[in-house]
Short mmCIF file of C-alpha atoms in Angstrom, two decimals:
data_model
loop_
_atom_site.label_atom_id
_atom_site.label_comp_id
_atom_site.label_asym_id
_atom_site.label_seq_id
_atom_site.Cartn_x
_atom_site.Cartn_y
_atom_site.Cartn_z
CA MET A 1 7.92 -6.85 18.18
CA LYS A 2 6.17 -8.35 21.18
CA SER A 3 8.09 -10.80 23.29
CA GLY A 4 7.58 -14.33 22.00
CA ALA A 5 6.23 -13.21 18.61
CA MET A 6 7.77 -14.94 15.63
CA THR A 7 9.64 -13.04 12.96
CA PRO A 8 8.39 -13.37 9.36
CA GLU A 9 11.37 -15.64 8.66
CA GLN A 10 10.44 -17.91 11.57
CA GLN A 11 6.84 -18.03 10.39
CA LEU A 12 7.98 -18.97 6.90
CA GLN A 13 10.14 -21.77 8.30
CA GLN A 14 7.20 -23.03 10.36
CA PHE A 15 4.93 -23.13 7.30
CA ARG A 16 7.68 -24.83 5.28
CA GLU A 17 8.10 -27.55 7.89
CA GLN A 18 4.34 -28.02 8.11
CA PHE A 19 4.16 -28.42 4.33
CA ALA A 20 6.94 -31.02 4.42
CA ARG A 21 5.16 -33.02 7.16
CA GLN A 22 1.85 -32.97 5.30
CA LEU A 23 3.24 -33.80 1.84
CA PRO A 24 3.15 -37.61 2.22
CA ASP A 25 -0.56 -37.48 3.11
CA ARG A 26 -1.23 -35.14 0.20
CA CYS A 27 0.55 -37.53 -2.13
CA ASN A 28 -1.51 -40.46 -0.80
CA GLN A 29 -4.69 -38.49 -1.53
CA LEU A 30 -3.39 -37.75 -5.03
CA GLY A 31 -2.83 -41.46 -5.54
CA GLU A 32 -6.41 -42.24 -4.48
CA SER A 33 -7.81 -39.58 -6.82
CA TYR A 34 -5.63 -40.93 -9.64
CA ALA A 35 -6.96 -44.47 -9.13
CA ARG A 36 -10.58 -43.29 -9.35
CA ALA A 37 -9.82 -41.05 -12.33
CA SER A 38 -8.14 -43.95 -14.14
CA ALA A 39 -11.32 -45.96 -13.60
CA GLY A 40 -13.30 -43.32 -15.49
CA ASP A 41 -14.57 -41.14 -12.62
CA ALA A 42 -14.84 -37.65 -14.17
CA SER A 43 -15.25 -35.91 -10.82
CA ALA A 44 -12.07 -37.61 -9.56
CA ARG A 45 -10.22 -36.27 -12.61
CA THR A 46 -11.30 -32.72 -11.73
CA GLU A 47 -10.39 -33.33 -8.09
CA LEU A 48 -6.96 -34.61 -9.15
CA GLN A 49 -6.30 -31.62 -11.37
CA ARG A 50 -7.21 -29.14 -8.64
CA ALA A 51 -5.15 -30.94 -6.01
CA LEU A 52 -2.13 -30.86 -8.31
CA HIS A 53 -2.80 -27.17 -9.03
CA SER A 54 -2.81 -26.47 -5.30
CA LEU A 55 0.49 -28.33 -4.94
CA VAL A 56 2.04 -26.19 -7.68
CA GLY A 57 1.39 -23.04 -5.67
CA ALA A 58 2.25 -24.50 -2.28
CA GLY A 59 5.55 -26.03 -3.44
CA GLY A 60 6.75 -22.76 -4.93
CA THR A 61 5.51 -20.69 -2.00
CA PHE A 62 7.33 -22.76 0.60
CA GLY A 63 10.63 -23.00 -1.21
CA PHE A 64 10.34 -26.33 -3.08
CA PRO A 65 10.43 -25.27 -6.75
CA GLN A 66 11.16 -28.82 -7.97
CA ILE A 67 7.97 -30.09 -6.35
CA SER A 68 6.10 -27.24 -7.97
CA GLN A 69 7.60 -28.11 -11.36
CA LEU A 70 6.70 -31.83 -11.08
CA ALA A 71 3.16 -31.00 -9.95
CA ARG A 72 2.73 -28.54 -12.85
CA GLN A 73 3.77 -31.20 -15.37
CA LEU A 74 1.30 -33.70 -13.95
CA GLU A 75 -1.46 -31.06 -13.80
CA GLN A 76 -0.92 -30.23 -17.46
CA GLN A 77 -1.17 -33.91 -18.41
CA VAL A 78 -4.39 -34.36 -16.46
CA ARG A 79 -5.86 -31.16 -17.93
CA GLU A 80 -5.15 -32.41 -21.46
CA GLY A 81 -6.74 -35.78 -20.68
CA LEU A 82 -3.44 -37.66 -20.86
CA LEU A 83 -3.18 -39.50 -17.58
CA PRO A 84 0.33 -40.95 -17.03
CA SER A 85 0.71 -44.63 -16.30
CA ALA A 86 0.23 -45.76 -12.72
CA LEU A 87 3.91 -46.61 -12.38
CA GLU A 88 4.98 -43.21 -13.72
CA PHE A 89 2.50 -41.35 -11.52
CA GLN A 90 3.58 -43.18 -8.36
CA ALA A 91 7.24 -42.58 -9.22
CA GLN A 92 6.56 -38.85 -9.51
CA LEU A 93 4.82 -38.82 -6.14
CA ARG A 94 7.70 -40.68 -4.48
CA GLY A 95 10.09 -38.18 -6.01
CA MET A 96 8.16 -35.31 -4.45
CA VAL A 97 8.27 -36.88 -0.99
CA GLN A 98 12.02 -37.46 -1.33
CA LEU A 99 12.54 -33.80 -2.21
CA VAL A 100 11.25 -32.60 1.18
CA GLN A 101 13.61 -35.04 2.93
CA LEU A 102 16.67 -33.28 1.55
CA PRO A 103 18.85 -31.54 4.18
CA ARG A 104 17.67 -28.06 3.24
CA PRO A 105 15.09 -27.00 0.66
CA ALA A 106 15.56 -24.02 -1.60
CA ALA A 107 14.70 -21.07 0.58
CA ALA A 108 11.71 -18.99 -0.31
CA VAL A 109 12.16 -15.27 0.08
CA ALA A 110 11.06 -14.24 3.54
CA PRO A 111 8.67 -11.31 3.75
CA THR A 112 10.12 -7.92 4.45
CA ALA A 113 8.40 -6.46 7.46
CA THR A 114 6.91 -3.24 6.16
CA THR A 115 5.72 -0.70 8.68
CA LEU A 116 3.19 1.80 7.40
CA HIS A 117 4.47 5.07 8.84
CA PRO A 118 1.71 7.67 9.11
CA LEU A 119 2.50 11.04 7.64
CA PRO A 120 3.35 13.68 10.25
CA ARG A 121 0.55 15.86 11.41
CA GLU A 122 1.66 17.06 14.81
CA LEU A 123 3.98 19.79 13.52
CA VAL A 124 2.58 22.29 11.04
CA TYR A 125 4.64 25.26 9.84
CA LEU A 126 3.04 28.27 8.19
CA ALA A 127 5.23 30.74 6.33
CA MET A 128 2.84 33.68 6.02
CA GLU A 129 2.17 37.12 7.42
CA GLY A 130 -0.62 39.09 9.08
CA ALA A 131 -3.01 38.79 12.00
CA HIS A 132 -5.05 36.23 10.05
CA SER A 133 -2.18 33.79 10.49
CA HIS A 134 -2.34 33.99 14.27
CA GLU A 135 -6.12 33.50 14.30
CA LEU A 136 -5.79 30.51 12.02
CA LEU A 137 -3.00 29.09 14.19
CA ASP A 138 -5.24 29.41 17.24
CA GLN A 139 -8.08 27.56 15.51
CA LEU A 140 -5.76 24.79 14.32
CA GLN A 141 -4.60 24.23 17.87
CA LYS A 142 -8.24 23.71 18.87
CA PHE A 143 -8.21 20.75 16.49
CA GLN A 144 -5.28 19.23 18.43
CA LEU A 145 -2.66 20.27 15.88
CA LYS A 146 0.61 21.47 17.34
CA VAL A 147 1.42 24.49 15.20
CA HIS A 148 4.50 26.69 14.83
CA LEU A 149 4.35 29.92 12.82
CA ALA A 150 7.16 31.29 10.65
CA ALA A 151 6.90 34.76 9.17
CA ASP A 152 9.44 34.27 6.38
CA ALA A 153 11.59 31.71 4.58
CA ALA A 154 14.51 32.05 6.97
CA GLY A 155 12.28 31.47 9.98
CA LEU A 156 10.73 28.47 8.30
CA GLN A 157 14.13 26.89 7.60
CA SER A 158 15.20 27.54 11.17
CA LEU A 159 12.07 25.89 12.60
CA ILE A 160 12.51 22.83 10.40
CA ASN A 161 16.22 22.50 11.09
CA GLU A 162 15.60 22.60 14.84
CA ARG A 163 13.80 19.28 14.46
CA GLN A 164 16.85 17.76 12.74
CA GLU A 165 15.77 14.35 11.38
CA GLN A 166 12.12 14.63 12.41
CA SER A 167 9.73 14.71 9.48
CA CYS A 168 7.44 17.74 9.35
CA LEU A 169 4.21 18.74 7.68
CA VAL A 170 5.05 22.08 6.08
CA ILE A 171 2.75 24.69 4.54
CA VAL A 172 4.66 27.18 2.38
CA ASP A 173 3.28 30.48 1.16
CA CYS A 174 4.60 30.88 -2.39
CA GLN A 175 3.84 34.62 -2.22
CA ALA A 176 2.49 34.75 -5.80
CA LYS A 177 5.54 32.98 -7.21
CA LEU A 178 5.66 29.68 -8.98
CA PRO A 179 7.35 27.04 -6.78
CA PHE A 180 10.42 26.82 -9.03
CA ASP A 181 11.00 30.55 -8.47
CA CYS A 182 10.91 30.23 -4.68
CA PRO A 183 14.37 30.20 -3.00
CA LEU A 184 13.12 27.58 -0.54
CA PHE A 185 13.13 25.03 -3.37
CA SER A 186 16.37 26.00 -5.07
CA ALA A 187 19.41 23.72 -5.19
CA GLU A 188 21.01 25.89 -2.51
CA SER A 189 18.09 25.43 -0.08
CA ALA A 190 19.08 24.03 3.31
CA VAL A 191 15.83 22.05 3.56
CA ASP A 192 15.74 18.44 2.40
CA TRP A 193 12.18 18.40 1.06
CA GLN A 194 12.26 14.66 0.41
CA ARG A 195 11.98 14.09 4.18
CA HIS A 196 8.94 16.29 4.69
CA VAL A 197 5.29 16.46 3.71
CA LEU A 198 4.76 19.62 1.70
CA LEU A 199 1.62 21.68 1.09
CA LEU A 200 1.80 24.88 -0.96
CA MET A 201 -0.38 27.96 -0.63
CA SER A 202 -0.83 30.40 -3.51
CA THR A 203 -3.18 32.78 -5.26
CA ARG A 204 -2.37 30.71 -8.37
CA ARG A 205 -3.87 27.25 -8.75
CA ASP A 206 -3.59 26.79 -12.50
CA PHE A 207 -2.19 23.64 -14.10
CA THR A 208 1.35 25.02 -14.40
CA MET A 209 1.31 25.74 -10.68
CA ARG A 210 0.07 22.26 -9.88
CA LEU A 211 2.59 20.63 -12.23
CA GLN A 212 5.48 22.37 -10.49
CA ALA A 213 4.01 21.52 -7.09
CA ALA A 214 3.76 17.86 -8.12
CA LYS A 215 7.35 17.92 -9.37
CA LEU A 216 8.46 19.07 -5.92
CA GLY A 217 6.43 16.30 -4.28
CA ALA A 218 3.78 18.61 -2.78
CA ARG A 219 0.52 16.93 -1.79
CA ALA A 220 -1.80 19.88 -2.47
CA VAL A 221 -1.98 23.54 -3.54
CA LEU A 222 -4.14 25.50 -1.09
CA ALA A 223 -5.91 28.76 -1.85
CA LYS A 224 -4.56 32.01 -0.43
CA PRO A 225 -5.62 33.39 1.99
CA LEU A 226 -5.69 30.05 3.74
CA ASN A 227 -9.01 29.05 5.29
CA LEU A 228 -9.52 26.44 7.95
CA PRO A 229 -12.20 24.31 6.23
CA GLU A 230 -10.03 23.78 3.14
CA LEU A 231 -6.97 22.94 5.20
CA LEU A 232 -8.92 20.52 7.40
CA GLU A 233 -10.32 18.90 4.26
CA VAL A 234 -6.80 18.21 3.02
CA LEU A 235 -5.57 17.01 6.41
CA GLU A 236 -8.55 14.66 6.68
CA ARG A 237 -7.44 12.70 3.62
CA PRO A 238 -6.71 9.06 4.50
CA GLU A 239 -2.94 9.41 4.03
CA PHE A 240 -2.80 12.12 6.71
CA ASP A 241 -4.78 10.15 9.27
CA GLN A 242 -2.43 8.86 11.97
CA GLN A 243 -5.27 6.75 13.35
CA ALA A 244 -6.20 5.27 9.96
CA ALA A 245 -7.34 1.69 10.28
CA PRO A 246 -5.12 -0.98 8.70
CA TYR A 247 -6.18 -2.31 5.33
CA ARG A 248 -8.58 -5.23 5.67
CA VAL A 249 -7.83 -8.17 3.39
CA LEU A 250 -9.81 -11.40 2.99
CA VAL A 251 -7.88 -14.45 1.76
CA VAL A 252 -10.11 -17.11 0.18
CA ASP A 253 -8.17 -20.33 -0.36
CA ASP A 254 -8.90 -23.96 0.51
CA ASP A 255 -5.19 -24.61 1.17
CA LEU A 256 -4.95 -23.34 4.75
CA SER A 257 -1.16 -23.54 4.90
CA VAL A 258 -0.74 -21.33 1.83
CA ALA A 259 -3.53 -19.00 2.98
CA SER A 260 -1.96 -18.73 6.43
CA TYR A 261 1.43 -17.94 4.94
CA HIS A 262 0.05 -15.17 2.70
CA ALA A 263 -1.91 -13.83 5.67
CA ALA A 264 1.29 -13.74 7.76
CA VAL A 265 3.07 -11.83 4.98
CA LEU A 266 0.31 -9.21 4.84
CA ARG A 267 0.05 -8.97 8.62
CA SER A 268 3.79 -8.29 8.78
CA ALA A 269 3.00 -5.13 6.78
CA GLY A 270 0.40 -4.01 9.32
CA MET A 271 -2.71 -5.26 7.54
CA LYS A 272 -5.70 -6.96 9.14
CA VAL A 273 -6.35 -10.30 7.46
CA GLU A 274 -9.11 -12.89 7.63
CA ILE A 275 -8.97 -16.35 6.03
CA CYS A 276 -11.96 -18.19 4.59
CA SER A 277 -11.53 -21.73 3.27
CA ASP A 278 -15.24 -22.51 3.00
CA VAL A 279 -16.77 -21.01 -0.13
CA LEU A 280 -20.29 -21.09 1.33
CA ARG A 281 -19.20 -18.79 4.18
CA VAL A 282 -17.55 -16.16 2.00
CA ASP A 283 -20.61 -13.88 1.95
CA ILE A 284 -20.96 -14.01 5.75
CA VAL A 285 -17.28 -13.14 6.23
CA VAL A 286 -17.60 -10.28 3.72
CA GLN A 287 -20.58 -8.86 5.63
CA ASP A 288 -18.87 -9.09 9.02
CA PHE A 289 -15.32 -8.20 8.03
CA ALA A 290 -16.02 -5.64 5.24
CA PRO A 291 -12.75 -6.34 3.38
CA GLU A 292 -11.08 -3.68 1.27
CA LEU A 293 -9.54 -6.34 -0.95
CA ILE A 294 -10.22 -10.04 -1.53
CA LEU A 295 -7.42 -12.43 -2.52
CA LEU A 296 -9.10 -15.33 -4.26
CA ASP A 297 -7.75 -18.71 -5.34
CA LEU A 298 -8.72 -19.69 -8.88
CA TYR A 299 -9.77 -23.24 -8.03
CA MET A 300 -11.75 -24.21 -4.93
CA PRO A 301 -13.47 -27.54 -4.12
CA GLY A 302 -16.75 -27.60 -6.04
CA TRP A 303 -16.42 -24.00 -7.21
CA ASP A 304 -14.14 -21.97 -9.44
CA GLY A 305 -12.83 -18.52 -8.52
CA PRO A 306 -14.81 -16.86 -11.33
CA ASP A 307 -18.02 -18.39 -9.92
CA ILE A 308 -17.22 -16.87 -6.53
CA ALA A 309 -16.34 -13.54 -8.13
CA ARG A 310 -19.62 -13.35 -10.06
CA ALA A 311 -21.61 -14.27 -6.95
CA LEU A 312 -19.86 -11.57 -4.93
CA ARG A 313 -20.47 -8.97 -7.63
CA MET A 314 -24.22 -9.62 -7.39
CA ASP A 315 -24.24 -7.98 -3.95
CA ASN A 316 -23.94 -4.21 -3.71
CA GLN A 317 -21.74 -4.40 -0.60
CA SER A 318 -18.96 -6.21 -2.47
CA LEU A 319 -19.62 -4.80 -5.94
CA GLY A 320 -16.67 -2.41 -5.85
CA VAL A 321 -14.30 -4.37 -3.59
CA PRO A 322 -11.11 -5.29 -5.52
CA LEU A 323 -10.98 -9.02 -6.30
CA VAL A 324 -7.44 -10.21 -6.97
CA PHE A 325 -6.90 -13.79 -8.10
CA LEU A 326 -3.86 -15.44 -6.54
CA SER A 327 -3.14 -18.71 -8.27
CA SER A 328 -0.40 -20.81 -9.81
CA GLU A 329 -2.32 -20.75 -13.11
CA ALA A 330 0.21 -19.59 -15.71
CA ASN A 331 -2.05 -19.67 -18.79
CA ARG A 332 -2.62 -16.04 -19.74
CA ALA A 333 -5.90 -16.80 -21.55
CA VAL A 334 -7.26 -18.43 -18.38
CA GLN A 335 -6.08 -15.46 -16.32
CA LEU A 336 -7.80 -12.95 -18.61
CA GLY A 337 -10.96 -15.06 -18.60
CA ALA A 338 -11.02 -15.02 -14.82
CA MET A 339 -10.60 -11.25 -14.79
CA ARG A 340 -13.47 -10.84 -17.27
CA ASP A 341 -15.66 -12.64 -14.75
CA GLY A 342 -15.12 -10.02 -12.07
CA GLY A 343 -11.46 -10.01 -11.13
CA ASP A 344 -9.39 -6.84 -10.99
CA ASP A 345 -5.93 -8.38 -11.13
CA PHE A 346 -4.18 -11.73 -11.35
CA LEU A 347 -1.12 -12.59 -9.26
CA VAL A 348 0.78 -15.81 -9.90
CA LYS A 349 2.02 -18.15 -7.16
CA PRO A 350 4.66 -18.32 -5.94
CA ILE A 351 4.85 -14.59 -5.39
CA GLN A 352 7.60 -12.59 -3.74
CA PRO A 353 6.35 -11.33 -0.36
CA GLN A 354 7.16 -7.70 -1.10
CA HIS A 355 5.38 -7.96 -4.44
CA LEU A 356 2.30 -9.31 -2.68
CA ILE A 357 2.41 -6.58 -0.02
CA GLU A 358 2.78 -3.72 -2.48
CA SER A 359 0.17 -5.09 -4.92
CA VAL A 360 -2.37 -5.35 -2.12
CA GLN A 361 -1.51 -1.96 -0.61
CA ILE A 362 -1.84 -0.15 -3.95
CA ARG A 363 -5.26 -1.57 -4.75
CA ALA A 364 -6.60 -1.34 -1.18
CA ARG A 365 -5.48 2.28 -0.87
CA ARG A 366 -7.15 3.21 -4.15
CA TYR A 367 -10.34 1.42 -3.14
CA ARG A 368 -10.39 3.25 0.19
CA GLU A 369 -9.89 6.61 -1.55
CA LEU A 370 -12.67 5.99 -4.08
CA ARG A 371 -14.99 4.56 -1.45
CA ASN A 372 -14.43 7.57 0.81
CA ALA A 373 -15.19 9.90 -2.09
CA MET A 374 -18.44 8.08 -2.92
CA LEU A 375 -19.69 7.38 0.58
CA THR A 376 -18.69 10.44 2.59
CA ASP A 377 -20.04 13.93 2.93
CA PRO A 378 -17.65 16.27 1.06
CA LEU A 379 -17.59 18.89 3.83
CA THR A 380 -17.34 16.89 7.04
CA HIS A 381 -15.95 13.61 5.61
CA VAL A 382 -18.33 11.49 7.65
CA LEU A 383 -20.72 9.05 5.95
CA ASN A 384 -23.30 10.56 3.63
CA ARG A 385 -26.96 9.69 4.11
CA ARG A 386 -27.04 6.82 1.61
CA ALA A 387 -23.92 5.15 3.03
CA LEU A 388 -25.22 5.74 6.54
CA MET A 389 -28.51 3.95 5.87
CA LEU A 390 -26.67 1.01 4.30
CA GLY A 391 -24.48 0.87 7.40
CA VAL A 392 -27.55 0.91 9.66
CA GLU A 393 -29.01 -2.10 7.83
CA ARG A 394 -25.72 -3.98 8.22
CA GLU A 395 -25.69 -3.21 11.94
CA PHE A 396 -29.28 -4.49 12.20
CA ALA A 397 -28.18 -7.82 10.71
CA ARG A 398 -25.10 -7.95 12.91
CA ALA A 399 -27.06 -7.14 16.10
CA ARG A 400 -29.53 -9.95 15.30
CA ARG A 401 -26.74 -12.42 14.61
CA LEU A 402 -24.84 -11.57 17.81
CA ASN A 403 -27.95 -10.88 19.90
CA ALA A 404 -26.18 -7.66 20.93
CA PRO A 405 -27.59 -4.22 21.88
CA LEU A 406 -27.50 -1.42 19.34
CA SER A 407 -28.00 2.25 20.14
CA ALA A 408 -27.97 5.43 18.08
CA ALA A 409 -28.56 9.17 18.41
CA VAL A 410 -29.66 11.97 16.12
CA ILE A 411 -27.53 15.04 16.91
CA ASP A 412 -28.50 18.56 15.89
CA ILE A 413 -26.40 21.70 16.44
CA ASP A 414 -28.38 24.28 18.40
CA ARG A 415 -29.27 27.58 16.69
CA PHE A 416 -27.00 26.76 13.76
CA LYS A 417 -28.85 29.14 11.42
CA GLN A 418 -27.95 32.01 13.72
CA VAL A 419 -24.28 31.02 13.48
CA ASN A 420 -24.43 31.10 9.68
CA ASP A 421 -26.39 34.33 9.57
CA SER A 422 -24.26 36.24 12.10
CA GLN A 423 -20.82 34.72 11.52
CA GLY A 424 -20.93 33.56 7.91
CA HIS A 425 -20.97 30.14 6.30
CA GLN A 426 -17.22 29.68 6.62
CA VAL A 427 -17.52 29.80 10.41
CA GLY A 428 -20.55 27.54 10.18
CA ASP A 429 -18.52 25.03 8.18
CA THR A 430 -15.82 25.15 10.83
CA VAL A 431 -18.40 24.39 13.54
CA LEU A 432 -19.64 21.36 11.56
CA LYS A 433 -16.08 20.13 11.14
CA GLY A 434 -15.38 20.75 14.80
CA LEU A 435 -18.26 18.51 15.83
CA THR A 436 -17.32 15.69 13.46
CA GLN A 437 -13.66 15.91 14.48
CA LEU A 438 -14.68 15.56 18.13
CA LEU A 439 -16.98 12.63 17.38
CA ARG A 440 -14.21 10.84 15.49
CA GLN A 441 -11.82 11.35 18.38
CA ARG A 442 -14.24 10.09 21.02
CA LEU A 443 -16.01 7.24 19.24
CA ARG A 444 -14.69 3.83 18.19
CA LYS A 445 -13.65 2.84 14.69
CA SER A 446 -16.59 0.43 14.64
CA ASP A 447 -19.12 3.20 15.37
CA LEU A 448 -20.89 4.91 12.49
CA ILE A 449 -20.93 8.70 12.10
CA GLY A 450 -22.96 10.21 9.30
CA ARG A 451 -24.52 13.45 8.17
CA LEU A 452 -28.28 13.29 7.66
CA GLY A 453 -28.35 16.79 6.22
CA GLY A 454 -27.62 20.38 7.21
CA GLU A 455 -26.49 20.46 10.83
CA GLU A 456 -28.03 17.08 11.71
CA PHE A 457 -25.94 13.96 12.27
CA LEU A 458 -26.53 10.33 13.21
CA VAL A 459 -24.16 8.23 15.30
CA VAL A 460 -24.67 4.46 15.57
CA LEU A 461 -23.08 2.56 18.45
CA PRO A 462 -22.93 -1.24 17.99
CA GLU A 463 -22.91 -3.50 21.05
CA THR A 464 -23.89 -0.55 23.25
CA ASP A 465 -26.97 -0.27 25.46
CA LEU A 466 -28.96 2.90 25.99
CA THR A 467 -27.47 3.81 29.38
CA THR A 468 -23.89 3.47 28.19
CA ALA A 469 -24.60 5.36 24.97
CA TRP A 470 -26.31 8.22 26.80
CA ALA A 471 -23.41 8.64 29.26
CA LEU A 472 -20.86 8.72 26.42
CA LEU A 473 -22.76 11.19 24.24
CA ASP A 474 -23.62 13.44 27.17
CA ASP A 475 -19.91 13.67 27.97
CA ILE A 476 -19.21 14.57 24.33
CA ARG A 477 -22.02 17.16 24.47
CA GLU A 478 -20.44 18.84 27.50
CA GLN A 479 -16.98 18.79 25.88
CA PHE A 480 -18.34 20.35 22.68
CA SER A 481 -20.14 23.08 24.59
CA ASN A 482 -16.77 24.19 26.04
CA PHE A 483 -15.12 24.25 22.62
CA ASP A 484 -14.54 27.85 21.44
CA PHE A 485 -14.60 28.89 17.80
CA ILE A 486 -13.23 32.05 16.20
CA GLY A 487 -16.06 34.05 14.64
CA VAL A 488 -16.14 37.41 12.88
CA SER A 489 -17.07 39.08 16.17
CA GLY A 490 -14.74 37.11 18.41
CA ARG A 491 -14.94 33.78 20.14
CA LEU A 492 -18.21 31.87 20.34
CA HIS A 493 -19.48 28.68 21.92
CA VAL A 494 -21.91 26.31 20.26
CA THR A 495 -23.97 23.46 21.72
CA PHE A 496 -25.91 20.50 20.38
CA SER A 497 -28.97 18.51 21.37
CA ALA A 498 -29.67 14.84 20.69
CA GLY A 499 -32.36 12.21 20.78
CA ILE A 500 -31.09 8.73 21.60
CA SER A 501 -32.68 5.28 21.32
CA GLN A 502 -31.83 1.61 21.62
CA TRP A 503 -32.96 -0.54 18.69
CA ARG A 504 -35.88 -2.90 19.34
CA GLU A 505 -36.16 -4.64 15.95
CA GLN A 506 -38.13 -1.78 14.35
CA SER A 507 -37.39 -0.52 10.83
CA ALA A 508 -34.75 2.13 10.22
CA THR A 509 -37.50 4.64 9.37
CA LEU A 510 -39.36 4.09 12.63
CA TRP A 511 -36.12 4.10 14.62
CA LEU A 512 -35.08 7.45 13.16
CA ALA A 513 -38.57 8.84 13.78
CA GLU A 514 -38.30 7.85 17.45
CA MET A 515 -34.93 9.60 17.76
CA ASP A 516 -36.34 12.68 16.02
CA GLU A 517 -39.17 12.85 18.57
CA ARG A 518 -36.66 12.72 21.41
CA LEU A 519 -34.49 15.33 19.70
CA TYR A 520 -37.55 17.60 19.51
CA ALA A 521 -38.12 17.00 23.23
CA ALA A 522 -34.52 18.02 23.93
CA LYS A 523 -34.95 21.22 21.93
CA SER A 524 -38.25 22.02 23.66
CA ALA A 525 -36.67 21.47 27.08
CA GLY A 526 -34.08 24.19 26.46
CA ARG A 527 -31.48 22.64 24.10
CA ASN A 528 -27.94 21.51 24.99
CA ARG A 529 -29.16 18.17 26.32
CA ILE A 530 -29.74 14.53 25.34
CA VAL A 531 -33.12 12.86 25.72
CA GLY A 532 -33.39 9.08 25.82
CA ARG A 533 -37.15 8.81 26.34
CA GLY A 534 -40.19 10.65 25.05
CA ASP A 535 -39.87 13.38 27.67
CA ASP A 536 -37.05 15.50 29.06
CA THR A 537 -35.82 12.71 31.35
CA PRO A 538 -32.36 11.60 30.11
CA ILE A 539 -33.06 7.84 30.15
#
């Protein structure tokens, strides 16, 4: 933890004290709403009910369950149209204020700081035989994987044990056996498989094989002989990505103290959180922040959560984003009604911090997995063409809003057909993966990388002018040209050419056409170069 940063417990205490300081003012506002509601003001009655509902959740969240209980009783009376007498209502409000003046309130459970540990990828162990193993090991090292090779079970155990408590990513050749028949997984095995990430390799991939692999905790069953594209495809899954971005969560709640507390809980678990208390700005925040889950209060000033959910579902960008209601509403019929209107789950305030963290992580992880499957190219795992074009339109809107430069480049691998024809499609697939791996390593998380088709890719660089973009991509071009691949006839080098352009408010179609023209100029000028104008001059 950085020096001066507050612990989750200290943050909770700060929010609790803030709630206690603000309670008298909240009670005064409740009294004013009550007076107008008693005089027949229907809007004041709704305002009173929602303010009491907010107090139910806040009181429980910040460790004042008695305040929450009193507020719930009053809310129920108002909801049923049975306003208490003025004397009774004022007495209840005074009782709430007195509760926060007690020496010590009932402590809410402080959030458990949860660190998301990435699965190990640096150490890969292969228990297999033959020259193919050494060639594969060499190729894996080109993808910045530190690899150790074991020829048999004993060597594998020795390599793992040398690392003592360090977790390892292990690939085990089952040698035509089912996992339960392999001595490595017997009760007498010296390897504690619970500490490691296990991948199995076998000529069998039937359901019995996969069931036993799952029972052992293996993440995948790879085909034998092992090929690099399949292994890279497994290792590129989100759970294996050490650089995976934190889950992005949007909290929509008009009670800033409660929203801030829930945001602090989620941030303690490594998530990136934005708060929106203004319903009319929700769509703008969704466009800019691109949340992977939205926590939504059931009642907001002037709008209900289901209204917000339906409005969000009308837009394709947020159609599949999980919407989780977080409210003190305990009526199950109301909860189910809210979920019918677009919600995916309903969590009740107050909620235990760890329950909130795990509920959000589960849904956000599943959303990310499904979204990756729908929006990415199955071979290279960069954006597919449809997702790429949607991303380009979003960057257009963002560039206009920020008045920021936006550059992009169409990249095409030189003489790729010759690679496929002379070396085979498996080598060609490895070249495609090699380029996308390099782009991911060199570019920012905010940059877009997508496959237009075949060996052609598009990279989009927000807030980047043409000169800066050209210098970066030319450096990547040079690095890629020095990258050696293992082909059927030995090592080979591959290059790419690119056409680059800075956006000038033209349509996506015209912008791509301009980059294609410059790509053609790069090819005509001899390949292995980047053209940023309509001739062979870089920029």
